[in-house]
Amino acid sequence: MTLKQDTRASVLARRKAIPDAERKEKSLLICERFLAEIDLWLASCEHSEASAKQLRIAAYEPMSSEVDVHPLLFAAYERGWEVFLPCMAKDTSDASARMVFFPIEQNHLTEQRPAFLDHPARPYLFGDLHAQGWREADEQLFDIAVIPLVAFDSGLMRLGYGGGNYDRFLPKLRDDCFVAGVAFEEQRVDRVPTEPHDLPLPRIFSA
Ligand SMILES: Nc1nc2c(c(=O)[nH]1)N(C=O)[C@@H](CNc1ccc(C(=O)N[C@@H](CCC(=O)O)C(=O)O)cc1)CN2
Ligand SMILES: Nc1ncnc2c1ncn2[C@@H]1O[C@H](COP(=O)(O)OP(=O)(O)OP(=O)(O)O)[C@@H](O)[C@H]1O
């Protein structure tokens, strides 16, 4: 096992060991902190224009033991923001998939739930997705980005599932996009093993 794989395995085991009630409580704290920081950011002069408009937030549909960002998503819908969630997609069956974001209405999380929300790692064909009406969003549209992670350190370096999806996604965002990682304290390590392509996050909210 490489150092990255080793770190992933041990941190995922720690994350999975968090009892459900604690995970729920910590997730709520992380979402509240995230919203409070967005409110401060919106109140600052530079972003007063942003506060007046309908914001676009790119996040993720939580799976397994990840931080449950649903409270943040529900608050976003409540505020009339547009929510975008990822899907792995490819042009042909033998092509490699890339992470794209689709606009997700609140009812897509419940009654009208698309299959890709339950199978985050499964690659879907663009042809099928387009036929179903899904249109990928331009990353430059996003005002806020919520970044999942497996491990992080005090230098704000992150380690994901190993697909390089977020390593490719982060450079596509606007410079003024509010980007933040979310994690449980159990995911903190002394030092995340890094490679030259790894980018630190501007901030990580943890509990
Ligand atoms: N919620 C969520 N959606 C996401 C990502 C993510 O990290 N989190 N992705 C980020 O790139 C992309 C999908 N990539 C993925 C890569 C690997 C695994 C994976 O290894 N899953 C394991 C479960 C691991 C665990 O238990 O925590 C599995 O399915 O067995 C899942 C998604 C896009 N959507
Ligand atoms: N900007 C990039 N452009 C092209 N390939 C990249 C880029 N960033 C990472 N990769 C490739 O993706 C693979 C996985 O990288 P890494 O192990 O750092 O992923 P990760 O950070 O754990 O995953 P993720 O970014 O999806 O959360 C590596 O083989 C790496 O070479």
PDB file of C-alpha atoms and ligand atoms in Angstrom:
ATOM      1  CA  MET A   1       0.000   0.000   0.000  1.00  0.00           C
ATOM      2  CA  THR A   2       1.202   3.495  -0.770  1.00  0.00           C
ATOM      3  CA  LEU A   3       1.276   6.112   1.950  1.00  0.00           C
ATOM      4  CA  LYS A   4      -1.895   7.729   0.550  1.00  0.00           C
ATOM      5  CA  GLN A   5      -3.766   4.399   0.481  1.00  0.00           C
ATOM      6  CA  ASP A   6      -2.578   3.648   3.979  1.00  0.00           C
ATOM      7  CA  THR A   7      -3.801   7.024   5.281  1.00  0.00           C
ATOM      8  CA  ARG A   8      -7.141   6.596   3.478  1.00  0.00           C
ATOM      9  CA  ALA A   9      -7.728   3.174   5.006  1.00  0.00           C
ATOM     10  CA  SER A  10      -6.914   4.166   8.579  1.00  0.00           C
ATOM     11  CA  VAL A  11      -8.860   7.450   8.462  1.00  0.00           C
ATOM     12  CA  LEU A  12     -11.922   5.807   6.849  1.00  0.00           C
ATOM     13  CA  ALA A  13     -11.904   3.216   9.630  1.00  0.00           C
ATOM     14  CA  ARG A  14     -11.889   6.034  12.218  1.00  0.00           C
ATOM     15  CA  ARG A  15     -14.650   7.906  10.350  1.00  0.00           C
ATOM     16  CA  LYS A  16     -16.817   4.782  10.152  1.00  0.00           C
ATOM     17  CA  ALA A  17     -16.394   4.206  13.884  1.00  0.00           C
ATOM     18  CA  ILE A  18     -18.130   7.499  14.787  1.00  0.00           C
ATOM     19  CA  PRO A  19     -21.506   6.525  16.319  1.00  0.00           C
ATOM     20  CA  ASP A  20     -24.534   7.667  14.244  1.00  0.00           C
ATOM     21  CA  ALA A  21     -25.897  10.070  16.870  1.00  0.00           C
ATOM     22  CA  GLU A  22     -22.496  11.737  17.192  1.00  0.00           C
ATOM     23  CA  ARG A  23     -22.102  11.904  13.428  1.00  0.00           C
ATOM     24  CA  LYS A  24     -25.482  13.636  13.169  1.00  0.00           C
ATOM     25  CA  GLU A  25     -24.659  16.121  15.918  1.00  0.00           C
ATOM     26  CA  LYS A  26     -21.209  16.924  14.497  1.00  0.00           C
ATOM     27  CA  SER A  27     -22.605  17.221  10.967  1.00  0.00           C
ATOM     28  CA  LEU A  28     -25.154  19.769  12.188  1.00  0.00           C
ATOM     29  CA  LEU A  29     -22.423  21.795  13.929  1.00  0.00           C
ATOM     30  CA  ILE A  30     -20.343  21.774  10.738  1.00  0.00           C
ATOM     31  CA  CYS A  31     -23.333  22.916   8.641  1.00  0.00           C
ATOM     32  CA  GLU A  32     -24.179  25.700  11.126  1.00  0.00           C
ATOM     33  CA  ARG A  33     -20.580  26.884  11.122  1.00  0.00           C
ATOM     34  CA  PHE A  34     -20.516  26.792   7.325  1.00  0.00           C
ATOM     35  CA  LEU A  35     -23.674  28.933   7.100  1.00  0.00           C
ATOM     36  CA  ALA A  36     -22.428  31.394   9.725  1.00  0.00           C
ATOM     37  CA  GLU A  37     -19.168  31.850   7.805  1.00  0.00           C
ATOM     38  CA  ILE A  38     -21.065  32.348   4.530  1.00  0.00           C
ATOM     39  CA  ASP A  39     -23.184  35.007   6.235  1.00  0.00           C
ATOM     40  CA  LEU A  40     -20.029  36.821   7.414  1.00  0.00           C
ATOM     41  CA  TRP A  41     -18.574  36.523   3.925  1.00  0.00           C
ATOM     42  CA  LEU A  42     -21.783  37.898   2.371  1.00  0.00           C
ATOM     43  CA  ALA A  43     -21.882  40.768   4.860  1.00  0.00           C
ATOM     44  CA  SER A  44     -18.353  41.852   3.964  1.00  0.00           C
ATOM     45  CA  CYS A  45     -18.285  44.809   1.553  1.00  0.00           C
ATOM     46  CA  GLU A  46     -16.548  42.986  -1.257  1.00  0.00           C
ATOM     47  CA  HIS A  47     -19.388  40.514  -1.549  1.00  0.00           C
ATOM     48  CA  SER A  48     -22.367  42.771  -0.914  1.00  0.00           C
ATOM     49  CA  GLU A  49     -23.358  42.202  -4.541  1.00  0.00           C
ATOM     50  CA  ALA A  50     -23.336  38.444  -3.948  1.00  0.00           C
ATOM     51  CA  SER A  51     -25.691  38.697  -0.985  1.00  0.00           C
ATOM     52  CA  ALA A  52     -28.365  40.250  -3.171  1.00  0.00           C
ATOM     53  CA  LYS A  53     -28.360  37.507  -5.774  1.00  0.00           C
ATOM     54  CA  GLN A  54     -29.446  33.918  -5.939  1.00  0.00           C
ATOM     55  CA  LEU A  55     -26.303  32.018  -4.987  1.00  0.00           C
ATOM     56  CA  ARG A  56     -25.170  28.787  -6.597  1.00  0.00           C
ATOM     57  CA  ILE A  57     -23.743  26.168  -4.265  1.00  0.00           C
ATOM     58  CA  ALA A  58     -21.892  23.046  -5.409  1.00  0.00           C
ATOM     59  CA  ALA A  59     -21.907  20.344  -2.755  1.00  0.00           C
ATOM     60  CA  TYR A  60     -22.260  16.558  -2.582  1.00  0.00           C
ATOM     61  CA  GLU A  61     -24.871  13.948  -1.683  1.00  0.00           C
ATOM     62  CA  PRO A  62     -23.470  12.349   1.494  1.00  0.00           C
ATOM     63  CA  MET A  63     -22.698   8.646   1.381  1.00  0.00           C
ATOM     64  CA  SER A  64     -21.523   6.124   3.969  1.00  0.00           C
ATOM     65  CA  SER A  65     -19.775   7.912   6.845  1.00  0.00           C
ATOM     66  CA  GLU A  66     -19.240  11.333   5.197  1.00  0.00           C
ATOM     67  CA  VAL A  67     -20.288  14.574   6.884  1.00  0.00           C
ATOM     68  CA  ASP A  68     -24.062  14.822   6.390  1.00  0.00           C
ATOM     69  CA  VAL A  69     -24.433  18.134   4.558  1.00  0.00           C
ATOM     70  CA  HIS A  70     -28.235  17.845   4.204  1.00  0.00           C
ATOM     71  CA  PRO A  71     -28.883  20.588   6.815  1.00  0.00           C
ATOM     72  CA  LEU A  72     -26.721  22.897   4.679  1.00  0.00           C
ATOM     73  CA  LEU A  73     -28.522  21.859   1.476  1.00  0.00           C
ATOM     74  CA  PHE A  74     -31.958  22.415   3.072  1.00  0.00           C
ATOM     75  CA  ALA A  75     -30.862  25.862   4.287  1.00  0.00           C
ATOM     76  CA  ALA A  76     -29.686  26.598   0.732  1.00  0.00           C
ATOM     77  CA  TYR A  77     -33.097  25.650  -0.739  1.00  0.00           C
ATOM     78  CA  GLU A  78     -34.779  27.701   1.986  1.00  0.00           C
ATOM     79  CA  ARG A  79     -32.755  30.738   0.927  1.00  0.00           C
ATOM     80  CA  GLY A  80     -33.611  30.207  -2.733  1.00  0.00           C
ATOM     81  CA  TRP A  81     -30.100  29.240  -3.753  1.00  0.00           C
ATOM     82  CA  GLU A  82     -29.415  26.845  -6.620  1.00  0.00           C
ATOM     83  CA  VAL A  83     -27.890  23.544  -5.520  1.00  0.00           C
ATOM     84  CA  PHE A  84     -25.550  21.466  -7.718  1.00  0.00           C
ATOM     85  CA  LEU A  85     -24.454  17.884  -6.946  1.00  0.00           C
ATOM     86  CA  PRO A  86     -21.846  15.686  -8.648  1.00  0.00           C
ATOM     87  CA  CYS A  87     -22.213  12.772 -11.017  1.00  0.00           C
ATOM     88  CA  MET A  88     -19.468  10.738 -12.689  1.00  0.00           C
ATOM     89  CA  ALA A  89     -20.020  10.811 -16.452  1.00  0.00           C
ATOM     90  CA  LYS A  90     -18.302   9.677 -19.645  1.00  0.00           C
ATOM     91  CA  ASP A  91     -18.794   9.979 -23.417  1.00  0.00           C
ATOM     92  CA  THR A  92     -18.456   6.284 -24.345  1.00  0.00           C
ATOM     93  CA  SER A  93     -18.451   3.038 -22.382  1.00  0.00           C
ATOM     94  CA  ASP A  94     -14.663   2.667 -22.690  1.00  0.00           C
ATOM     95  CA  ALA A  95     -13.855   6.325 -21.945  1.00  0.00           C
ATOM     96  CA  SER A  96     -12.804   7.453 -18.474  1.00  0.00           C
ATOM     97  CA  ALA A  97     -15.392   9.273 -16.411  1.00  0.00           C
ATOM     98  CA  ARG A  98     -15.116  12.807 -15.091  1.00  0.00           C
ATOM     99  CA  MET A  99     -16.983  14.549 -12.285  1.00  0.00           C
ATOM    100  CA  VAL A 100     -19.707  16.925 -13.471  1.00  0.00           C
ATOM    101  CA  PHE A 101     -22.318  18.859 -11.506  1.00  0.00           C
ATOM    102  CA  PHE A 102     -26.052  18.921 -12.227  1.00  0.00           C
ATOM    103  CA  PRO A 103     -28.640  21.346 -10.833  1.00  0.00           C
ATOM    104  CA  ILE A 104     -30.617  19.479  -8.182  1.00  0.00           C
ATOM    105  CA  GLU A 105     -34.069  20.582  -6.960  1.00  0.00           C
ATOM    106  CA  GLN A 106     -35.154  19.734  -3.434  1.00  0.00           C
ATOM    107  CA  ASN A 107     -37.606  17.075  -4.735  1.00  0.00           C
ATOM    108  CA  HIS A 108     -34.694  15.286  -6.468  1.00  0.00           C
ATOM    109  CA  LEU A 109     -33.454  14.375  -2.995  1.00  0.00           C
ATOM    110  CA  THR A 110     -36.771  12.654  -2.228  1.00  0.00           C
ATOM    111  CA  GLU A 111     -39.527  11.694  -4.734  1.00  0.00           C
ATOM    112  CA  GLN A 112     -37.761  12.426  -8.038  1.00  0.00           C
ATOM    113  CA  ARG A 113     -34.435  10.952  -6.977  1.00  0.00           C
ATOM    114  CA  PRO A 114     -32.031  10.338  -9.905  1.00  0.00           C
ATOM    115  CA  ALA A 115     -30.008   7.081  -9.680  1.00  0.00           C
ATOM    116  CA  PHE A 116     -26.660   8.888  -9.797  1.00  0.00           C
ATOM    117  CA  LEU A 117     -27.286  10.349  -6.323  1.00  0.00           C
ATOM    118  CA  ASP A 118     -27.238   6.824  -4.858  1.00  0.00           C
ATOM    119  CA  HIS A 119     -24.252   5.638  -6.901  1.00  0.00           C
ATOM    120  CA  PRO A 120     -21.685   8.447  -6.660  1.00  0.00           C
ATOM    121  CA  ALA A 121     -18.780   6.373  -8.026  1.00  0.00           C
ATOM    122  CA  ARG A 122     -20.736   4.738 -10.886  1.00  0.00           C
ATOM    123  CA  PRO A 123     -20.023   6.262 -14.323  1.00  0.00           C
ATOM    124  CA  TYR A 124     -23.094   7.271 -16.354  1.00  0.00           C
ATOM    125  CA  LEU A 125     -23.123   7.946 -20.105  1.00  0.00           C
ATOM    126  CA  PHE A 126     -23.493  11.599 -21.138  1.00  0.00           C
ATOM    127  CA  GLY A 127     -25.872  10.448 -23.902  1.00  0.00           C
ATOM    128  CA  ASP A 128     -28.265   8.897 -21.369  1.00  0.00           C
ATOM    129  CA  LEU A 129     -27.949  11.792 -18.923  1.00  0.00           C
ATOM    130  CA  HIS A 130     -28.618  14.365 -21.656  1.00  0.00           C
ATOM    131  CA  ALA A 131     -31.619  12.350 -22.881  1.00  0.00           C
ATOM    132  CA  GLN A 132     -33.005  12.540 -19.333  1.00  0.00           C
ATOM    133  CA  GLY A 133     -32.595  16.312 -19.430  1.00  0.00           C
ATOM    134  CA  TRP A 134     -29.478  16.671 -17.255  1.00  0.00           C
ATOM    135  CA  ARG A 135     -27.167  19.502 -18.295  1.00  0.00           C
ATOM    136  CA  GLU A 136     -23.777  19.896 -16.647  1.00  0.00           C
ATOM    137  CA  ALA A 137     -23.055  23.216 -14.989  1.00  0.00           C
ATOM    138  CA  ASP A 138     -20.075  25.407 -15.783  1.00  0.00           C
ATOM    139  CA  GLU A 139     -17.890  25.414 -12.628  1.00  0.00           C
ATOM    140  CA  GLN A 140     -17.388  29.171 -13.095  1.00  0.00           C
ATOM    141  CA  LEU A 141     -21.035  29.650 -12.032  1.00  0.00           C
ATOM    142  CA  PHE A 142     -20.453  28.434  -8.481  1.00  0.00           C
ATOM    143  CA  ASP A 143     -20.373  30.992  -5.649  1.00  0.00           C
ATOM    144  CA  ILE A 144     -19.886  28.387  -2.910  1.00  0.00           C
ATOM    145  CA  ALA A 145     -18.243  24.942  -3.034  1.00  0.00           C
ATOM    146  CA  VAL A 146     -18.525  22.296  -0.295  1.00  0.00           C
ATOM    147  CA  ILE A 147     -15.668  19.824  -0.575  1.00  0.00           C
ATOM    148  CA  PRO A 148     -15.823  16.271   0.847  1.00  0.00           C
ATOM    149  CA  LEU A 149     -12.602  14.682   1.993  1.00  0.00           C
ATOM    150  CA  VAL A 150     -11.150  11.581   3.586  1.00  0.00           C
ATOM    151  CA  ALA A 151      -8.230  13.095   5.524  1.00  0.00           C
ATOM    152  CA  PHE A 152      -6.950  16.614   6.217  1.00  0.00           C
ATOM    153  CA  ASP A 153      -4.172  18.306   8.156  1.00  0.00           C
ATOM    154  CA  SER A 154      -3.558  21.654   9.854  1.00  0.00           C
ATOM    155  CA  GLY A 155      -1.907  22.907   6.645  1.00  0.00           C
ATOM    156  CA  LEU A 156      -5.358  22.535   5.000  1.00  0.00           C
ATOM    157  CA  MET A 157      -4.114  19.790   2.685  1.00  0.00           C
ATOM    158  CA  ARG A 158      -6.759  17.208   1.832  1.00  0.00           C
ATOM    159  CA  LEU A 159      -6.880  13.626   0.678  1.00  0.00           C
ATOM    160  CA  GLY A 160      -9.938  12.262  -1.135  1.00  0.00           C
ATOM    161  CA  TYR A 161     -10.993   8.827  -2.361  1.00  0.00           C
ATOM    162  CA  GLY A 162      -8.135   8.828  -4.849  1.00  0.00           C
ATOM    163  CA  GLY A 163      -9.893   9.727  -8.078  1.00  0.00           C
ATOM    164  CA  GLY A 164      -8.238  13.112  -8.408  1.00  0.00           C
ATOM    165  CA  ASN A 165     -11.767  14.487  -9.033  1.00  0.00           C
ATOM    166  CA  TYR A 166     -11.471  17.392  -6.624  1.00  0.00           C
ATOM    167  CA  ASP A 167      -7.843  18.030  -7.608  1.00  0.00           C
ATOM    168  CA  ARG A 168      -9.206  18.699 -11.104  1.00  0.00           C
ATOM    169  CA  PHE A 169     -12.348  20.511  -9.919  1.00  0.00           C
ATOM    170  CA  LEU A 170     -10.775  23.103  -7.589  1.00  0.00           C
ATOM    171  CA  PRO A 171      -8.739  24.936 -10.285  1.00  0.00           C
ATOM    172  CA  LYS A 172     -11.935  25.370 -12.392  1.00  0.00           C
ATOM    173  CA  LEU A 173     -13.652  27.481  -9.711  1.00  0.00           C
ATOM    174  CA  ARG A 174     -13.703  31.286  -9.782  1.00  0.00           C
ATOM    175  CA  ASP A 175     -11.102  33.003  -7.568  1.00  0.00           C
ATOM    176  CA  ASP A 176     -13.923  34.594  -5.546  1.00  0.00           C
ATOM    177  CA  CYS A 177     -15.796  31.312  -4.970  1.00  0.00           C
ATOM    178  CA  PHE A 178     -16.206  30.506  -1.240  1.00  0.00           C
ATOM    179  CA  VAL A 179     -14.532  27.084  -1.046  1.00  0.00           C
ATOM    180  CA  ALA A 180     -14.515  24.996   2.131  1.00  0.00           C
ATOM    181  CA  GLY A 181     -13.812  21.410   3.090  1.00  0.00           C
ATOM    182  CA  VAL A 182     -15.984  19.682   5.695  1.00  0.00           C
ATOM    183  CA  ALA A 183     -14.767  16.924   7.995  1.00  0.00           C
ATOM    184  CA  PHE A 184     -14.935  15.265  11.373  1.00  0.00           C
ATOM    185  CA  GLU A 185     -12.014  15.864  13.747  1.00  0.00           C
ATOM    186  CA  GLU A 186     -11.463  12.070  13.542  1.00  0.00           C
ATOM    187  CA  GLN A 187     -10.260  12.671   9.961  1.00  0.00           C
ATOM    188  CA  ARG A 188      -7.412  14.971  11.016  1.00  0.00           C
ATOM    189  CA  VAL A 189      -3.904  13.586  10.542  1.00  0.00           C
ATOM    190  CA  ASP A 190      -0.499  15.099  11.387  1.00  0.00           C
ATOM    191  CA  ARG A 191       0.437  15.441   7.768  1.00  0.00           C
ATOM    192  CA  VAL A 192      -1.468  14.390   4.661  1.00  0.00           C
ATOM    193  CA  PRO A 193       0.866  12.660   2.180  1.00  0.00           C
ATOM    194  CA  THR A 194       0.941  14.967  -0.844  1.00  0.00           C
ATOM    195  CA  GLU A 195       2.004  15.025  -4.471  1.00  0.00           C
ATOM    196  CA  PRO A 196       2.698  18.135  -6.595  1.00  0.00           C
ATOM    197  CA  HIS A 197      -0.900  18.190  -7.998  1.00  0.00           C
ATOM    198  CA  ASP A 198      -2.465  18.375  -4.512  1.00  0.00           C
ATOM    199  CA  LEU A 199      -3.878  21.780  -3.606  1.00  0.00           C
ATOM    200  CA  PRO A 200      -4.602  23.088  -0.090  1.00  0.00           C
ATOM    201  CA  LEU A 201      -8.168  24.191   0.650  1.00  0.00           C
ATOM    202  CA  PRO A 202      -8.750  27.824   1.711  1.00  0.00           C
ATOM    203  CA  ARG A 203     -10.610  26.599   4.827  1.00  0.00           C
ATOM    204  CA  ILE A 204     -11.933  23.415   6.432  1.00  0.00           C
ATOM    205  CA  PHE A 205     -14.863  23.328   8.880  1.00  0.00           C
ATOM    206  CA  SER A 206     -14.559  20.414  11.276  1.00  0.00           C
ATOM    207  CA  ALA A 207     -16.226  19.194  14.451  1.00  0.00           C
TER     208      ALA A 207
HETATM  209  N1  LIG B   1     -20.600  12.086  -1.610  1.00  0.00           N
HETATM  210  C1  LIG B   1     -19.637  12.077  -2.512  1.00  0.00           C
HETATM  211  N2  LIG B   1     -19.933  12.131  -3.795  1.00  0.00           N
HETATM  212  C2  LIG B   1     -18.940  12.115  -4.712  1.00  0.00           C
HETATM  213  C3  LIG B   1     -17.593  12.013  -4.337  1.00  0.00           C
HETATM  214  C4  LIG B   1     -17.297  11.983  -2.934  1.00  0.00           C
HETATM  215  O1  LIG B   1     -16.150  11.930  -2.490  1.00  0.00           O
HETATM  216  N3  LIG B   1     -18.346  12.005  -2.077  1.00  0.00           N
HETATM  217  N4  LIG B   1     -16.629  11.930  -5.316  1.00  0.00           N
HETATM  218  C5  LIG B   1     -15.293  12.262  -5.120  1.00  0.00           C
HETATM  219  O2  LIG B   1     -14.438  12.060  -5.907  1.00  0.00           O
HETATM  220  C6  LIG B   1     -17.054  11.521  -6.672  1.00  0.00           C
HETATM  221  C7  LIG B   1     -17.332  10.037  -6.696  1.00  0.00           C
HETATM  222  N5  LIG B   1     -16.185   9.282  -6.359  1.00  0.00           N
HETATM  223  C8  LIG B   1     -16.117   8.246  -5.492  1.00  0.00           C
HETATM  224  C9  LIG B   1     -14.928   7.567  -5.365  1.00  0.00           C
HETATM  225  C10 LIG B   1     -14.798   6.479  -4.538  1.00  0.00           C
HETATM  226  C11 LIG B   1     -15.850   6.069  -3.776  1.00  0.00           C
HETATM  227  C12 LIG B   1     -15.647   4.899  -2.864  1.00  0.00           C
HETATM  228  O3  LIG B   1     -14.568   4.385  -2.754  1.00  0.00           O
HETATM  229  N6  LIG B   1     -16.647   4.461  -2.161  1.00  0.00           N
HETATM  230  C13 LIG B   1     -16.547   3.325  -1.285  1.00  0.00           C
HETATM  231  C14 LIG B   1     -17.041   3.668   0.112  1.00  0.00           C
HETATM  232  C15 LIG B   1     -15.980   4.255   0.939  1.00  0.00           C
HETATM  233  C16 LIG B   1     -16.510   4.528   2.323  1.00  0.00           C
HETATM  234  O4  LIG B   1     -17.124   3.651   2.902  1.00  0.00           O
HETATM  235  O5  LIG B   1     -16.357   5.641   2.825  1.00  0.00           O
HETATM  236  C17 LIG B   1     -17.406   2.225  -1.807  1.00  0.00           C
HETATM  237  O6  LIG B   1     -18.319   2.510  -2.595  1.00  0.00           O
HETATM  238  O7  LIG B   1     -17.147   1.083  -1.429  1.00  0.00           O
HETATM  239  C18 LIG B   1     -17.041   6.744  -3.874  1.00  0.00           C
HETATM  240  C19 LIG B   1     -17.178   7.837  -4.722  1.00  0.00           C
HETATM  241  C20 LIG B   1     -18.290  12.273  -7.026  1.00  0.00           C
HETATM  242  N7  LIG B   1     -19.292  12.144  -6.017  1.00  0.00           N
HETATM  243  N1  LIG B   2      -5.045  18.263 -11.806  1.00  0.00           N
HETATM  244  C1  LIG B   2      -4.907  16.990 -12.216  1.00  0.00           C
HETATM  245  N2  LIG B   2      -4.866  16.701 -13.525  1.00  0.00           N
HETATM  246  C2  LIG B   2      -4.731  15.437 -13.944  1.00  0.00           C
HETATM  247  N3  LIG B   2      -4.636  14.376 -13.118  1.00  0.00           N
HETATM  248  C3  LIG B   2      -4.678  14.597 -11.822  1.00  0.00           C
HETATM  249  C4  LIG B   2      -4.820  15.915 -11.297  1.00  0.00           C
HETATM  250  N4  LIG B   2      -4.851  15.832  -9.958  1.00  0.00           N
HETATM  251  C5  LIG B   2      -4.735  14.530  -9.669  1.00  0.00           C
HETATM  252  N5  LIG B   2      -4.620  13.772 -10.766  1.00  0.00           N
HETATM  253  C6  LIG B   2      -4.463  12.299 -10.788  1.00  0.00           C
HETATM  254  O1  LIG B   2      -5.538  11.699 -10.045  1.00  0.00           O
HETATM  255  C7  LIG B   2      -5.060  10.564  -9.306  1.00  0.00           C
HETATM  256  C8  LIG B   2      -5.563  10.597  -7.879  1.00  0.00           C
HETATM  257  O2  LIG B   2      -4.982  11.684  -7.165  1.00  0.00           O
HETATM  258  P1  LIG B   2      -5.056  11.747  -5.560  1.00  0.00           P
HETATM  259  O3  LIG B   2      -4.621  10.445  -4.986  1.00  0.00           O
HETATM  260  O4  LIG B   2      -4.356  12.986  -5.120  1.00  0.00           O
HETATM  261  O5  LIG B   2      -6.636  11.899  -5.368  1.00  0.00           O
HETATM  262  P2  LIG B   2      -7.486  12.444  -4.139  1.00  0.00           P
HETATM  263  O6  LIG B   2      -7.074  13.837  -3.795  1.00  0.00           O
HETATM  264  O7  LIG B   2      -7.435  11.440  -3.066  1.00  0.00           O
HETATM  265  O8  LIG B   2      -8.917  12.409  -4.793  1.00  0.00           O
HETATM  266  P3  LIG B   2     -10.010  13.546  -5.051  1.00  0.00           P
HETATM  267  O9  LIG B   2      -9.328  14.748  -5.634  1.00  0.00           O
HETATM  268  O10 LIG B   2     -10.955  12.896  -6.014  1.00  0.00           O
HETATM  269  O11 LIG B   2     -10.650  13.820  -3.769  1.00  0.00           O
HETATM  270  C9  LIG B   2      -3.548  10.598  -9.387  1.00  0.00           C
HETATM  271  O12 LIG B   2      -3.131   9.515 -10.165  1.00  0.00           O
HETATM  272  C10 LIG B   2      -3.209  11.905 -10.065  1.00  0.00           C
HETATM  273  O13 LIG B   2      -2.128  11.758 -10.950  1.00  0.00           O
END
